[in-house]
PDB file of C-alpha atoms in Angstrom:
ATOM      1  CA  MET A   1      -1.856   1.062  -6.248  1.00 67.00           C
ATOM      2  CA  ARG A   2       0.141   3.836  -7.416  1.00 67.00           C
ATOM      3  CA  GLU A   3       0.348   4.820 -11.113  1.00 78.00           C
ATOM      4  CA  GLN A   4       3.563   4.121 -13.386  1.00 83.00           C
ATOM      5  CA  PRO A   5       6.139   4.829 -13.864  1.00 87.00           C
ATOM      6  CA  ASP A   6       6.524   5.474  -9.859  1.00 90.00           C
ATOM      7  CA  GLY A   7       8.387   8.278  -8.077  1.00 91.00           C
ATOM      8  CA  ALA A   8      11.699   6.874  -8.275  1.00 92.00           C
ATOM      9  CA  GLU A   9      11.353   6.227 -12.207  1.00 94.00           C
ATOM     10  CA  LEU A  10      10.073   9.525 -12.731  1.00 94.00           C
ATOM     11  CA  LEU A  11      13.050  11.242 -10.792  1.00 95.00           C
ATOM     12  CA  ALA A  12      15.417   8.657 -13.113  1.00 95.00           C
ATOM     13  CA  VAL A  13      13.940   9.857 -16.458  1.00 96.00           C
ATOM     14  CA  ALA A  14      13.726  13.700 -15.250  1.00 96.00           C
ATOM     15  CA  ARG A  15      17.477  13.614 -14.173  1.00 96.00           C
ATOM     16  CA  GLU A  16      18.532  11.605 -17.777  1.00 97.00           C
ATOM     17  CA  ILE A  17      16.792  14.368 -19.505  1.00 97.00           C
ATOM     18  CA  LEU A  18      18.428  17.440 -17.278  1.00 97.00           C
ATOM     19  CA  ARG A  19      22.033  15.780 -17.793  1.00 96.00           C
ATOM     20  CA  LYS A  20      21.758  14.959 -21.345  1.00 97.00           C
ATOM     21  CA  GLU A  21      19.363  17.269 -23.323  1.00 97.00           C
ATOM     22  CA  LEU A  22      19.014  20.238 -21.034  1.00 97.00           C
ATOM     23  CA  LEU A  23      22.416  20.622 -19.280  1.00 97.00           C
ATOM     24  CA  PRO A  24      24.520  21.116 -22.957  1.00 96.00           C
ATOM     25  CA  LEU A  25      21.947  24.036 -23.474  1.00 97.00           C
ATOM     26  CA  LEU A  26      22.879  26.060 -20.246  1.00 96.00           C
ATOM     27  CA  PRO A  27      25.328  28.922 -20.008  1.00 97.00           C
ATOM     28  CA  LYS A  28      28.894  26.858 -18.612  1.00 95.00           C
ATOM     29  CA  GLU A  29      28.392  29.480 -15.581  1.00 96.00           C
ATOM     30  CA  ARG A  30      25.140  27.282 -14.543  1.00 96.00           C
ATOM     31  CA  SER A  31      26.279  23.921 -15.408  1.00 96.00           C
ATOM     32  CA  TYR A  32      27.306  23.231 -11.849  1.00 97.00           C
ATOM     33  CA  ASP A  33      24.042  24.353 -10.487  1.00 97.00           C
ATOM     34  CA  ALA A  34      22.559  21.853 -13.102  1.00 97.00           C
ATOM     35  CA  LEU A  35      24.534  19.003 -11.929  1.00 96.00           C
ATOM     36  CA  MET A  36      23.946  19.840  -8.070  1.00 96.00           C
ATOM     37  CA  ILE A  37      20.679  19.302  -8.982  1.00 97.00           C
ATOM     38  CA  ALA A  38      20.591  16.060 -10.955  1.00 96.00           C
ATOM     39  CA  ASN A  39      22.905  14.766  -7.997  1.00 95.00           C
ATOM     40  CA  ALA A  40      20.241  15.459  -5.711  1.00 96.00           C
ATOM     41  CA  MET A  41      17.606  14.063  -8.010  1.00 96.00           C
ATOM     42  CA  GLY A  42      19.708  10.732  -7.889  1.00 95.00           C
ATOM     43  CA  ILE A  43      19.807  10.491  -4.158  1.00 95.00           C
ATOM     44  CA  ALA A  44      16.315  11.170  -3.845  1.00 95.00           C
ATOM     45  CA  GLU A  45      15.858   8.592  -6.357  1.00 95.00           C
ATOM     46  CA  ARG A  46      18.028   5.827  -4.246  1.00 94.00           C
ATOM     47  CA  GLN A  47      16.265   6.691  -1.340  1.00 93.00           C
ATOM     48  CA  LEU A  48      12.902   5.935  -2.695  1.00 94.00           C
ATOM     49  CA  ARG A  49      14.286   2.786  -4.128  1.00 93.00           C
ATOM     50  CA  ALA A  50      15.669   1.717  -0.487  1.00 92.00           C
ATOM     51  CA  GLY A  51      12.372   2.633   1.873  1.00 93.00           C
ATOM     52  CA  ASP A  52      12.708   3.233   5.143  1.00 94.00           C
ATOM     53  CA  ALA A  53      14.398  -0.365   5.859  1.00 94.00           C
ATOM     54  CA  PRO A  54      18.045   1.330   6.059  1.00 94.00           C
ATOM     55  CA  GLN A  55      16.899   3.441   8.758  1.00 95.00           C
ATOM     56  CA  GLN A  56      14.802   1.020  10.681  1.00 96.00           C
ATOM     57  CA  ALA A  57      17.889  -1.528  10.672  1.00 96.00           C
ATOM     58  CA  GLU A  58      19.999   1.410  11.913  1.00 96.00           C
ATOM     59  CA  GLN A  59      17.620   2.148  14.528  1.00 97.00           C
ATOM     60  CA  GLN A  60      17.032  -1.559  15.611  1.00 97.00           C
ATOM     61  CA  LEU A  61      20.942  -2.214  15.867  1.00 97.00           C
ATOM     62  CA  LEU A  62      21.764   0.768  17.580  1.00 97.00           C
ATOM     63  CA  ALA A  63      19.171   0.402  19.856  1.00 97.00           C
ATOM     64  CA  MET A  64      20.763  -3.087  20.655  1.00 97.00           C
ATOM     65  CA  LEU A  65      24.230  -1.854  21.391  1.00 97.00           C
ATOM     66  CA  LEU A  66      23.373   1.153  23.623  1.00 97.00           C
ATOM     67  CA  GLY A  67      20.068  -0.775  25.448  1.00 97.00           C
ATOM     68  CA  GLU A  68      17.562   1.945  24.891  1.00 96.00           C
ATOM     69  CA  GLN A  69      14.502   2.234  22.665  1.00 97.00           C
ATOM     70  CA  ALA A  70      14.458   5.894  21.120  1.00 97.00           C
ATOM     71  CA  ASP A  71      14.129   7.693  17.893  1.00 97.00           C
ATOM     72  CA  LEU A  72      16.974   7.571  15.464  1.00 96.00           C
ATOM     73  CA  ALA A  73      18.010  10.950  15.611  1.00 96.00           C
ATOM     74  CA  PHE A  74      18.513  10.456  19.743  1.00 98.00           C
ATOM     75  CA  LEU A  75      20.040   7.062  19.407  1.00 98.00           C
ATOM     76  CA  ASN A  76      22.358   8.746  16.786  1.00 97.00           C
ATOM     77  CA  ARG A  77      23.289  11.380  19.057  1.00 98.00           C
ATOM     78  CA  ARG A  78      23.600   9.065  22.068  1.00 98.00           C
ATOM     79  CA  PHE A  79      26.026   6.901  20.026  1.00 98.00           C
ATOM     80  CA  ALA A  80      28.203  10.087  19.104  1.00 97.00           C
ATOM     81  CA  GLU A  81      28.623  10.786  23.000  1.00 98.00           C
ATOM     82  CA  ARG A  82      29.696   7.265  23.760  1.00 97.00           C
ATOM     83  CA  ILE A  83      32.054   7.530  20.979  1.00 97.00           C
ATOM     84  CA  ARG A  84      33.225  10.747  22.427  1.00 98.00           C
ATOM     85  CA  ALA A  85      33.175   9.305  25.949  1.00 98.00           C
ATOM     86  CA  GLY A  86      35.502   6.691  24.705  1.00 98.00           C
ATOM     87  CA  ASP A  87      33.025   3.851  25.287  1.00 97.00           C
ATOM     88  CA  PHE A  88      33.498   1.942  22.023  1.00 97.00           C
ATOM     89  CA  ASP A  89      37.115   2.646  21.421  1.00 96.00           C
ATOM     90  CA  THR A  90      38.130  -1.276  21.336  1.00 96.00           C
ATOM     91  CA  SER A  91      34.198  -2.584  20.411  1.00 96.00           C
ATOM     92  CA  ALA A  92      34.412  -4.250  17.537  1.00 96.00           C
ATOM     93  CA  ARG A  93      30.467  -4.507  16.911  1.00 96.00           C
ATOM     94  CA  ALA A  94      30.607  -0.458  17.322  1.00 97.00           C
ATOM     95  CA  GLN A  95      33.227  -0.232  14.581  1.00 96.00           C
ATOM     96  CA  GLU A  96      31.213  -2.572  12.149  1.00 96.00           C
ATOM     97  CA  LEU A  97      27.975  -0.524  12.923  1.00 96.00           C
ATOM     98  CA  LEU A  98      29.951   2.530  12.004  1.00 95.00           C
ATOM     99  CA  TRP A  99      31.449   0.821   8.881  1.00 95.00           C
ATOM    100  CA  ASN A 100      27.973  -0.308   7.474  1.00 94.00           C
ATOM    101  CA  PHE A 101      26.025   3.096   8.394  1.00 94.00           C
ATOM    102  CA  THR A 102      28.526   4.802   6.697  1.00 94.00           C
ATOM    103  CA  ALA A 103      28.370   2.371   3.621  1.00 93.00           C
ATOM    104  CA  GLN A 104      24.813   2.548   3.485  1.00 92.00           C
ATOM    105  CA  ARG A 105      25.144   6.650   3.000  1.00 92.00           C
ATOM    106  CA  VAL A 106      27.647   6.753   0.930  1.00 94.00           C
ATOM    107  CA  ARG A 107      25.354   4.072  -1.613  1.00 91.00           C
ATOM    108  CA  GLU A 108      22.786   6.766  -1.129  1.00 91.00           C
ATOM    109  CA  SER A 109      24.912   9.698  -1.713  1.00 92.00           C
ATOM    110  CA  ALA A 110      27.986   8.598  -4.042  1.00 90.00           C
ATOM    111  CA  PRO A 111      27.284   4.668  -5.042  1.00 89.00           C
ATOM    112  CA  LYS A 112      30.120   4.946  -7.766  1.00 89.00           C
ATOM    113  CA  ALA A 113      32.628   5.568  -4.718  1.00 88.00           C
ATOM    114  CA  LEU A 114      31.947   1.966  -3.832  1.00 84.00           C
ATOM    115  CA  ASP A 115      32.423   0.580  -6.914  1.00 80.00           C
ATOM    116  CA  GLY A 116      34.387  -2.705  -6.685  1.00 65.00           C
ATOM    117  CA  ARG A 117      33.897  -3.012  -2.696  1.00 62.00           C
TER     118      ARG A 117
END
């Protein structure tokens, strides 16, 4: 069993301290750098909380759509190739997958952008 707080909780606490206590003490020209670090910590926290489930689901869905088994990076490259070739221009399933994959990435990188959706 892991120690508490876990990694995601530690990142959340560290991020809050950075934003609320340290950022106001930094010179203005370093504020952007500190905010970038805080944002990266937020992304890492959300990815830790989500675990591998989103990537596993994406891999399974792409494998079914493409009809081949491979690692996620390969399947994404193959999907992009087939999109460029026009293979999915009228595929509602492919469009739904693209929307869902994009939404998952936004949930990790900028969840406020999805507020109310």
